[in-house]
PDB file as gemmi writes it, atoms N, CA and C in Angstrom:
CRYST1    1.000    1.000    1.000  90.00  90.00  90.00 P 1                      
ATOM      1  N   UNK A   1      62.045  99.323  76.763  1.00  0.00           N  
ATOM      2  CA  UNK A   1      62.966  98.963  77.835  1.00  0.00           C  
ATOM      3  C   UNK A   1      62.189  98.583  79.078  1.00  0.00           C  
ATOM      4  N   UNK A   2      62.775  97.703  79.828  1.00  0.00           N  
ATOM      5  CA  UNK A   2      62.154  97.287  81.074  1.00  0.00           C  
ATOM      6  C   UNK A   2      62.522  98.260  82.187  1.00  0.00           C  
ATOM      7  N   UNK A   3      61.705  98.283  83.181  1.00  0.00           N  
ATOM      8  CA  UNK A   3      61.974  99.189  84.304  1.00  0.00           C  
ATOM      9  C   UNK A   3      63.253  98.795  85.027  1.00  0.00           C  
ATOM     10  N   UNK A   4      63.577  97.485  85.037  1.00  0.00           N  
ATOM     11  CA  UNK A   4      64.823  97.051  85.679  1.00  0.00           C  
ATOM     12  C   UNK A   4      66.045  97.632  84.977  1.00  0.00           C  
ATOM     13  N   UNK A   5      65.985  97.704  83.666  1.00  0.00           N  
ATOM     14  CA  UNK A   5      67.106  98.242  82.906  1.00  0.00           C  
ATOM     15  C   UNK A   5      67.349  99.698  83.261  1.00  0.00           C  
ATOM     16  N   UNK A   6      66.286 100.455  83.382  1.00  0.00           N  
ATOM     17  CA  UNK A   6      66.434 101.864  83.724  1.00  0.00           C  
ATOM     18  C   UNK A   6      66.981 102.037  85.141  1.00  0.00           C  
ATOM     19  N   UNK A   7      66.472 101.246  86.057  1.00  0.00           N  
ATOM     20  CA  UNK A   7      66.941 101.396  87.436  1.00  0.00           C  
ATOM     21  C   UNK A   7      68.381 100.922  87.570  1.00  0.00           C  
ATOM     22  N   UNK A   8      68.792  99.914  86.807  1.00  0.00           N  
ATOM     23  CA  UNK A   8      70.174  99.453  86.868  1.00  0.00           C  
ATOM     24  C   UNK A   8      71.135 100.493  86.314  1.00  0.00           C  
ATOM     25  N   UNK A   9      70.703 101.238  85.309  1.00  0.00           N  
ATOM     26  CA  UNK A   9      71.570 102.279  84.765  1.00  0.00           C  
ATOM     27  C   UNK A   9      71.866 103.334  85.816  1.00  0.00           C  
ATOM     28  N   UNK A  10      70.871 103.697  86.580  1.00  0.00           N  
ATOM     29  CA  UNK A  10      71.094 104.669  87.651  1.00  0.00           C  
ATOM     30  C   UNK A  10      72.060 104.135  88.692  1.00  0.00           C  
ATOM     31  N   UNK A  11      71.958 102.862  89.016  1.00  0.00           N  
ATOM     32  CA  UNK A  11      72.866 102.268  89.992  1.00  0.00           C  
ATOM     33  C   UNK A  11      74.287 102.212  89.463  1.00  0.00           C  
ATOM     34  N   UNK A  12      74.433 101.866  88.201  1.00  0.00           N  
ATOM     35  CA  UNK A  12      75.775 101.789  87.631  1.00  0.00           C  
ATOM     36  C   UNK A  12      76.470 103.137  87.638  1.00  0.00           C  
ATOM     37  N   UNK A  13      75.712 104.196  87.406  1.00  0.00           N  
ATOM     38  CA  UNK A  13      76.328 105.520  87.434  1.00  0.00           C  
ATOM     39  C   UNK A  13      76.853 105.832  88.829  1.00  0.00           C  
ATOM     40  N   UNK A  14      76.090 105.505  89.838  1.00  0.00           N  
ATOM     41  CA  UNK A  14      76.555 105.786  91.191  1.00  0.00           C  
ATOM     42  C   UNK A  14      77.735 104.889  91.554  1.00  0.00           C  
ATOM     43  N   UNK A  15      77.767 103.670  91.056  1.00  0.00           N  
ATOM     44  CA  UNK A  15      78.902 102.787  91.316  1.00  0.00           C  
ATOM     45  C   UNK A  15      80.165 103.328  90.664  1.00  0.00           C  
ATOM     46  N   UNK A  16      80.032 103.864  89.451  1.00  0.00           N  
ATOM     47  CA  UNK A  16      81.202 104.403  88.778  1.00  0.00           C  
ATOM     48  C   UNK A  16      81.788 105.588  89.529  1.00  0.00           C  
ATOM     49  N   UNK A  17      80.948 106.366  90.138  1.00  0.00           N  
ATOM     50  CA  UNK A  17      81.431 107.497  90.917  1.00  0.00           C  
ATOM     51  C   UNK A  17      82.236 106.987  92.110  1.00  0.00           C  
ATOM     52  N   UNK A  18      81.751 105.938  92.753  1.00  0.00           N  
ATOM     53  CA  UNK A  18      82.468 105.395  93.893  1.00  0.00           C  
ATOM     54  C   UNK A  18      83.807 104.791  93.480  1.00  0.00           C  
ATOM     55  N   UNK A  19      83.863 104.198  92.301  1.00  0.00           N  
ATOM     56  CA  UNK A  19      85.099 103.564  91.844  1.00  0.00           C  
ATOM     57  C   UNK A  19      86.173 104.575  91.467  1.00  0.00           C  
ATOM     58  N   UNK A  20      85.792 105.782  91.177  1.00  0.00           N  
ATOM     59  CA  UNK A  20      86.797 106.771  90.810  1.00  0.00           C  
ATOM     60  C   UNK A  20      87.529 107.330  92.019  1.00  0.00           C  
ATOM     61  N   UNK A  21      87.032 107.063  93.205  1.00  0.00           N  
ATOM     62  CA  UNK A  21      87.706 107.484  94.427  1.00  0.00           C  
ATOM     63  C   UNK A  21      89.027 106.727  94.530  1.00  0.00           C  
ATOM     64  N   UNK A  22      90.162 107.401  94.642  1.00  0.00           N  
ATOM     65  CA  UNK A  22      91.449 106.712  94.640  1.00  0.00           C  
ATOM     66  C   UNK A  22      91.652 105.772  95.814  1.00  0.00           C  
ATOM     67  N   UNK A  23      90.945 105.955  96.905  1.00  0.00           N  
ATOM     68  CA  UNK A  23      91.118 105.099  98.068  1.00  0.00           C  
ATOM     69  C   UNK A  23      90.141 103.942  98.109  1.00  0.00           C  
ATOM     70  N   UNK A  24      89.186 103.888  97.184  1.00  0.00           N  
ATOM     71  CA  UNK A  24      88.144 102.879  97.277  1.00  0.00           C  
ATOM     72  C   UNK A  24      88.656 101.477  97.043  1.00  0.00           C  
ATOM     73  N   UNK A  25      89.688 101.297  96.227  1.00  0.00           N  
ATOM     74  CA  UNK A  25      90.194  99.963  95.945  1.00  0.00           C  
ATOM     75  C   UNK A  25      91.236  99.475  96.922  1.00  0.00           C  
ATOM     76  N   UNK A  26      91.645 100.297  97.861  1.00  0.00           N  
ATOM     77  CA  UNK A  26      92.706  99.919  98.784  1.00  0.00           C  
ATOM     78  C   UNK A  26      92.146  99.294 100.044  1.00  0.00           C  
ATOM     79  N   UNK A  27      92.881  98.310 100.551  1.00  0.00           N  
ATOM     80  CA  UNK A  27      92.500  97.702 101.812  1.00  0.00           C  
ATOM     81  C   UNK A  27      93.046  98.532 102.961  1.00  0.00           C  
ATOM     82  N   UNK A  28      92.292  98.591 104.022  1.00  0.00           N  
ATOM     83  CA  UNK A  28      92.772  99.272 105.214  1.00  0.00           C  
ATOM     84  C   UNK A  28      93.779  98.351 105.888  1.00  0.00           C  
ATOM     85  N   UNK A  29      94.935  98.880 106.169  1.00  0.00           N  
ATOM     86  CA  UNK A  29      96.008  98.076 106.741  1.00  0.00           C  
ATOM     87  C   UNK A  29      95.912  98.110 108.263  1.00  0.00           C  
ATOM     88  N   UNK A  30      95.806  96.935 108.868  1.00  0.00           N  
ATOM     89  CA  UNK A  30      95.707  96.845 110.321  1.00  0.00           C  
ATOM     90  C   UNK A  30      96.993  96.321 110.943  1.00  0.00           C  
ATOM     91  N   UNK A  31      97.979  96.023 110.118  1.00  0.00           N  
ATOM     92  CA  UNK A  31      99.196  95.429 110.611  1.00  0.00           C  
ATOM     93  C   UNK A  31     100.189  96.516 111.020  1.00  0.00           C  
ATOM     94  N   UNK A  32     100.599  96.517 112.274  1.00  0.00           N  
ATOM     95  CA  UNK A  32     101.471  97.579 112.793  1.00  0.00           C  
ATOM     96  C   UNK A  32     102.845  97.590 112.134  1.00  0.00           C  
ATOM     97  N   UNK A  33     103.367  96.420 111.743  1.00  0.00           N  
ATOM     98  CA  UNK A  33     104.673  96.376 111.100  1.00  0.00           C  
ATOM     99  C   UNK A  33     104.587  96.987 109.710  1.00  0.00           C  
ATOM    100  N   UNK A  34     103.544  96.644 108.968  1.00  0.00           N  
ATOM    101  CA  UNK A  34     103.358  97.194 107.624  1.00  0.00           C  
ATOM    102  C   UNK A  34     103.203  98.717 107.683  1.00  0.00           C  
ATOM    103  N   UNK A  35     102.447  99.184 108.640  1.00  0.00           N  
ATOM    104  CA  UNK A  35     102.250 100.622 108.805  1.00  0.00           C  
ATOM    105  C   UNK A  35     103.582 101.308 109.120  1.00  0.00           C  
ATOM    106  N   UNK A  36     104.379 100.708 109.986  1.00  0.00           N  
ATOM    107  CA  UNK A  36     105.680 101.289 110.325  1.00  0.00           C  
ATOM    108  C   UNK A  36     106.587 101.336 109.101  1.00  0.00           C  
ATOM    109  N   UNK A  37     106.569 100.284 108.282  1.00  0.00           N  
ATOM    110  CA  UNK A  37     107.374 100.280 107.057  1.00  0.00           C  
ATOM    111  C   UNK A  37     106.922 101.386 106.111  1.00  0.00           C  
ATOM    112  N   UNK A  38     105.615 101.533 105.966  1.00  0.00           N  
ATOM    113  CA  UNK A  38     105.090 102.583 105.093  1.00  0.00           C  
ATOM    114  C   UNK A  38     105.489 103.967 105.587  1.00  0.00           C  
ATOM    115  N   UNK A  39     105.431 104.178 106.881  1.00  0.00           N  
ATOM    116  CA  UNK A  39     105.798 105.483 107.453  1.00  0.00           C  
ATOM    117  C   UNK A  39     107.270 105.811 107.240  1.00  0.00           C  
ATOM    118  N   UNK A  40     108.101 104.776 107.183  1.00  0.00           N  
ATOM    119  CA  UNK A  40     109.531 104.977 106.937  1.00  0.00           C  
ATOM    120  C   UNK A  40     109.855 104.950 105.448  1.00  0.00           C  
ATOM    121  N   UNK A  41     108.838 104.806 104.615  1.00  0.00           N  
ATOM    122  CA  UNK A  41     109.049 104.814 103.173  1.00  0.00           C  
ATOM    123  C   UNK A  41     109.716 103.560 102.647  1.00  0.00           C  
ATOM    124  N   UNK A  42     109.536 102.451 103.341  1.00  0.00           N  
ATOM    125  CA  UNK A  42     110.172 101.202 102.958  1.00  0.00           C  
ATOM    126  C   UNK A  42     109.161 100.237 102.344  1.00  0.00           C  
ATOM    127  N   UNK A  43     109.445  99.771 101.161  1.00  0.00           N  
ATOM    128  CA  UNK A  43     108.622  98.737 100.528  1.00  0.00           C  
ATOM    129  C   UNK A  43     109.202  97.377 100.901  1.00  0.00           C  
ATOM    130  N   UNK A  44     108.449  96.330 100.635  1.00  0.00           N  
ATOM    131  CA  UNK A  44     108.958  94.986 100.881  1.00  0.00           C  
ATOM    132  C   UNK A  44     110.205  94.722 100.031  1.00  0.00           C  
ATOM    133  N   UNK A  45     110.205  95.218  98.803  1.00  0.00           N  
ATOM    134  CA  UNK A  45     111.362  95.022  97.926  1.00  0.00           C  
ATOM    135  C   UNK A  45     112.602  95.711  98.493  1.00  0.00           C  
ATOM    136  N   UNK A  46     112.430  96.929  99.012  1.00  0.00           N  
ATOM    137  CA  UNK A  46     113.564  97.656  99.593  1.00  0.00           C  
ATOM    138  C   UNK A  46     114.075  96.949 100.841  1.00  0.00           C  
ATOM    139  N   UNK A  47     113.171  96.468 101.675  1.00  0.00           N  
ATOM    140  CA  UNK A  47     113.582  95.736 102.877  1.00  0.00           C  
ATOM    141  C   UNK A  47     114.337  94.473 102.476  1.00  0.00           C  
ATOM    142  N   UNK A  48     113.841  93.760 101.477  1.00  0.00           N  
ATOM    143  CA  UNK A  48     114.516  92.544 101.005  1.00  0.00           C  
ATOM    144  C   UNK A  48     115.922  92.875 100.508  1.00  0.00           C  
ATOM    145  N   UNK A  49     116.072  93.969  99.769  1.00  0.00           N  
ATOM    146  CA  UNK A  49     117.398  94.371  99.280  1.00  0.00           C  
ATOM    147  C   UNK A  49     118.344  94.664 100.444  1.00  0.00           C  
ATOM    148  N   UNK A  50     117.863  95.418 101.410  1.00  0.00           N  
ATOM    149  CA  UNK A  50     118.726  95.809 102.531  1.00  0.00           C  
ATOM    150  C   UNK A  50     119.103  94.628 103.421  1.00  0.00           C  
ATOM    151  N   UNK A  51     118.221  93.623 103.496  1.00  0.00           N  
ATOM    152  CA  UNK A  51     118.495  92.463 104.349  1.00  0.00           C  
ATOM    153  C   UNK A  51     119.084  91.292 103.568  1.00  0.00           C  
ATOM    154  N   UNK A  52     119.348  91.507 102.287  1.00  0.00           N  
ATOM    155  CA  UNK A  52     119.886  90.459 101.419  1.00  0.00           C  
ATOM    156  C   UNK A  52     118.999  89.213 101.382  1.00  0.00           C  
ATOM    157  N   UNK A  53     117.714  89.446 101.262  1.00  0.00           N  
ATOM    158  CA  UNK A  53     116.740  88.363 101.116  1.00  0.00           C  
ATOM    159  C   UNK A  53     116.369  88.302  99.636  1.00  0.00           C  
ATOM    160  N   UNK A  54     116.334  87.095  99.087  1.00  0.00           N  
ATOM    161  CA  UNK A  54     116.139  86.943  97.649  1.00  0.00           C  
ATOM    162  C   UNK A  54     114.750  87.355  97.180  1.00  0.00           C  
ATOM    163  N   UNK A  55     113.747  87.200  98.013  1.00  0.00           N  
ATOM    164  CA  UNK A  55     112.378  87.390  97.549  1.00  0.00           C  
ATOM    165  C   UNK A  55     111.611  88.338  98.467  1.00  0.00           C  
ATOM    166  N   UNK A  56     110.952  89.329  97.884  1.00  0.00           N  
ATOM    167  CA  UNK A  56     110.191  90.278  98.703  1.00  0.00           C  
ATOM    168  C   UNK A  56     108.968  89.633  99.332  1.00  0.00           C  
ATOM    169  N   UNK A  57     108.469  88.553  98.735  1.00  0.00           N  
ATOM    170  CA  UNK A  57     107.310  87.880  99.320  1.00  0.00           C  
ATOM    171  C   UNK A  57     107.664  87.248 100.661  1.00  0.00           C  
ATOM    172  N   UNK A  58     108.915  86.887 100.845  1.00  0.00           N  
ATOM    173  CA  UNK A  58     109.355  86.367 102.144  1.00  0.00           C  
ATOM    174  C   UNK A  58     109.201  87.442 103.209  1.00  0.00           C  
ATOM    175  N   UNK A  59     109.539  88.674 102.862  1.00  0.00           N  
ATOM    176  CA  UNK A  59     109.387  89.785 103.799  1.00  0.00           C  
ATOM    177  C   UNK A  59     107.914  89.968 104.147  1.00  0.00           C  
ATOM    178  N   UNK A  60     107.046  89.929 103.148  1.00  0.00           N  
ATOM    179  CA  UNK A  60     105.605  90.088 103.386  1.00  0.00           C  
ATOM    180  C   UNK A  60     105.090  88.980 104.292  1.00  0.00           C  
ATOM    181  N   UNK A  61     105.547  87.774 104.074  1.00  0.00           N  
ATOM    182  CA  UNK A  61     105.084  86.653 104.901  1.00  0.00           C  
ATOM    183  C   UNK A  61     105.555  86.771 106.340  1.00  0.00           C  
ATOM    184  N   UNK A  62     106.738  87.313 106.536  1.00  0.00           N  
ATOM    185  CA  UNK A  62     107.227  87.546 107.895  1.00  0.00           C  
ATOM    186  C   UNK A  62     106.427  88.665 108.547  1.00  0.00           C  
ATOM    187  N   UNK A  63     106.183  89.735 107.800  1.00  0.00           N  
ATOM    188  CA  UNK A  63     105.441  90.882 108.339  1.00  0.00           C  
ATOM    189  C   UNK A  63     104.049  90.454 108.784  1.00  0.00           C  
ATOM    190  N   UNK A  64     103.369  89.646 107.989  1.00  0.00           N  
ATOM    191  CA  UNK A  64     102.008  89.243 108.325  1.00  0.00           C  
ATOM    192  C   UNK A  64     101.935  88.011 109.221  1.00  0.00           C  
ATOM    193  N   UNK A  65     103.093  87.470 109.620  1.00  0.00           N  
ATOM    194  CA  UNK A  65     103.111  86.387 110.586  1.00  0.00           C  
ATOM    195  C   UNK A  65     102.966  84.999 110.013  1.00  0.00           C  
ATOM    196  N   UNK A  66     103.033  84.849 108.702  1.00  0.00           N  
ATOM    197  CA  UNK A  66     102.941  83.518 108.113  1.00  0.00           C  
ATOM    198  C   UNK A  66     104.232  82.733 108.333  1.00  0.00           C  
ATOM    199  N   UNK A  67     105.376  83.433 108.324  1.00  0.00           N  
ATOM    200  CA  UNK A  67     106.670  82.831 108.621  1.00  0.00           C  
ATOM    201  C   UNK A  67     107.196  83.474 109.895  1.00  0.00           C  
ATOM    202  N   UNK A  68     107.845  82.666 110.721  1.00  0.00           N  
ATOM    203  CA  UNK A  68     108.518  83.198 111.902  1.00  0.00           C  
ATOM    204  C   UNK A  68     110.011  82.987 111.679  1.00  0.00           C  
ATOM    205  N   UNK A  69     110.668  84.017 111.169  1.00  0.00           N  
ATOM    206  CA  UNK A  69     112.106  83.971 110.899  1.00  0.00           C  
ATOM    207  C   UNK A  69     112.779  85.061 111.744  1.00  0.00           C  
ATOM    208  N   UNK A  70     113.355  84.676 112.877  1.00  0.00           N  
ATOM    209  CA  UNK A  70     113.907  85.676 113.799  1.00  0.00           C  
ATOM    210  C   UNK A  70     114.939  86.602 113.172  1.00  0.00           C  
ATOM    211  N   UNK A  71     115.781  86.087 112.264  1.00  0.00           N  
ATOM    212  CA  UNK A  71     116.812  86.951 111.684  1.00  0.00           C  
ATOM    213  C   UNK A  71     116.199  88.040 110.805  1.00  0.00           C  
ATOM    214  N   UNK A  72     115.109  87.728 110.122  1.00  0.00           N  
ATOM    215  CA  UNK A  72     114.441  88.745 109.302  1.00  0.00           C  
ATOM    216  C   UNK A  72     113.664  89.709 110.193  1.00  0.00           C  
ATOM    217  N   UNK A  73     113.032  89.182 111.236  1.00  0.00           N  
ATOM    218  CA  UNK A  73     112.335  90.061 112.175  1.00  0.00           C  
ATOM    219  C   UNK A  73     113.304  91.045 112.824  1.00  0.00           C  
ATOM    220  N   UNK A  74     114.473  90.558 113.212  1.00  0.00           N  
ATOM    221  CA  UNK A  74     115.481  91.441 113.806  1.00  0.00           C  
ATOM    222  C   UNK A  74     115.945  92.489 112.802  1.00  0.00           C  
ATOM    223  N   UNK A  75     116.109  92.073 111.547  1.00  0.00           N  
ATOM    224  CA  UNK A  75     116.530  93.014 110.512  1.00  0.00           C  
ATOM    225  C   UNK A  75     115.510  94.107 110.276  1.00  0.00           C  
ATOM    226  N   UNK A  76     114.229  93.732 110.243  1.00  0.00           N  
ATOM    227  CA  UNK A  76     113.162  94.719 110.050  1.00  0.00           C  
ATOM    228  C   UNK A  76     113.116  95.674 111.240  1.00  0.00           C  
ATOM    229  N   UNK A  77     113.218  95.118 112.447  1.00  0.00           N  
ATOM    230  CA  UNK A  77     113.220  95.966 113.644  1.00  0.00           C  
ATOM    231  C   UNK A  77     114.408  96.921 113.618  1.00  0.00           C  
ATOM    232  N   UNK A  78     115.562  96.446 113.161  1.00  0.00           N  
ATOM    233  CA  UNK A  78     116.739  97.297 113.060  1.00  0.00           C  
ATOM    234  C   UNK A  78     116.550  98.420 112.049  1.00  0.00           C  
ATOM    235  N   UNK A  79     115.938  98.109 110.909  1.00  0.00           N  
ATOM    236  CA  UNK A  79     115.673  99.140 109.904  1.00  0.00           C  
ATOM    237  C   UNK A  79     114.721 100.208 110.430  1.00  0.00           C  
ATOM    238  N   UNK A  80     113.771  99.782 111.247  1.00  0.00           N  
ATOM    239  CA  UNK A  80     112.785 100.722 111.798  1.00  0.00           C  
ATOM    240  C   UNK A  80     113.275 101.398 113.072  1.00  0.00           C  
ATOM    241  N   UNK A  81     114.331 100.836 113.681  1.00  0.00           N  
ATOM    242  CA  UNK A  81     114.880 101.437 114.896  1.00  0.00           C  
ATOM    243  C   UNK A  81     114.025 101.206 116.125  1.00  0.00           C  
ATOM    244  N   UNK A  82     113.350 100.072 116.164  1.00  0.00           N  
ATOM    245  CA  UNK A  82     112.524  99.731 117.326  1.00  0.00           C  
ATOM    246  C   UNK A  82     112.869  98.310 117.775  1.00  0.00           C  
ATOM    247  N   UNK A  83     112.601  97.973 119.040  1.00  0.00           N  
ATOM    248  CA  UNK A  83     112.857  96.610 119.497  1.00  0.00           C  
ATOM    249  C   UNK A  83     111.928  95.603 118.797  1.00  0.00           C  
ATOM    250  N   UNK A  84     112.445  94.416 118.580  1.00  0.00           N  
ATOM    251  CA  UNK A  84     111.656  93.390 117.908  1.00  0.00           C  
ATOM    252  C   UNK A  84     110.379  93.057 118.690  1.00  0.00           C  
ATOM    253  N   UNK A  85     110.458  93.080 120.013  1.00  0.00           N  
ATOM    254  CA  UNK A  85     109.298  92.755 120.844  1.00  0.00           C  
ATOM    255  C   UNK A  85     108.161  93.761 120.672  1.00  0.00           C  
ATOM    256  N   UNK A  86     108.506  94.970 120.267  1.00  0.00           N  
ATOM    257  CA  UNK A  86     107.457  95.971 120.047  1.00  0.00           C  
ATOM    258  C   UNK A  86     106.679  95.688 118.762  1.00  0.00           C  
ATOM    259  N   UNK A  87     107.378  95.192 117.748  1.00  0.00           N  
ATOM    260  CA  UNK A  87     106.699  94.880 116.484  1.00  0.00           C  
ATOM    261  C   UNK A  87     105.955  93.553 116.549  1.00  0.00           C  
ATOM    262  N   UNK A  88     106.561  92.569 117.204  1.00  0.00           N  
ATOM    263  CA  UNK A  88     105.940  91.255 117.339  1.00  0.00           C  
ATOM    264  C   UNK A  88     105.899  90.905 118.820  1.00  0.00           C  
ATOM    265  N   UNK A  89     104.825  91.303 119.515  1.00  0.00           N  
ATOM    266  CA  UNK A  89     104.741  91.073 120.967  1.00  0.00           C  
ATOM    267  C   UNK A  89     104.816  89.602 121.349  1.00  0.00           C  
ATOM    268  N   UNK A  90     104.268  88.728 120.529  1.00  0.00           N  
ATOM    269  CA  UNK A  90     104.363  87.297 120.800  1.00  0.00           C  
ATOM    270  C   UNK A  90     105.288  86.696 119.758  1.00  0.00           C  
ATOM    271  N   UNK A  91     105.926  85.624 120.106  1.00  0.00           N  
ATOM    272  CA  UNK A  91     106.865  84.978 119.182  1.00  0.00           C  
ATOM    273  C   UNK A  91     106.170  83.985 118.267  1.00  0.00           C  
ATOM    274  N   UNK A  92     104.883  83.734 118.479  1.00  0.00           N  
ATOM    275  CA  UNK A  92     104.153  82.784 117.647  1.00  0.00           C  
ATOM    276  C   UNK A  92     103.655  83.439 116.388  1.00  0.00           C  
ATOM    277  N   UNK A  93     103.416  82.634 115.350  1.00  0.00           N  
ATOM    278  CA  UNK A  93     102.820  83.145 114.104  1.00  0.00           C  
ATOM    279  C   UNK A  93     101.369  83.501 114.345  1.00  0.00           C  
ATOM    280  N   UNK A  94     100.892  84.523 113.664  1.00  0.00           N  
ATOM    281  CA  UNK A  94      99.506  84.965 113.827  1.00  0.00           C  
ATOM    282  C   UNK A  94      98.560  84.090 113.066  1.00  0.00           C  
TER     283      UNK A  94                                                      
END                                                                             
């Protein structure tokens, strides 16, 4: 065996240990609206159901600022019980 093979085996073992951590594959969420939804136990699918929106991806796009749909923003703010201006300080898409 080559020395590279032996050293790679040691690295793979340490990588496997890191992968078993349940939080290692998750992205850190920096979006305040997403965090508020999570704290209230609301998924995008649940928000879509409550707001009568056909697709949960539409909710995700509004949350992350890809779509600016005031009626959905108002609905999300209403579900969370906060003013829309607090969730989206600017009216422009991010």
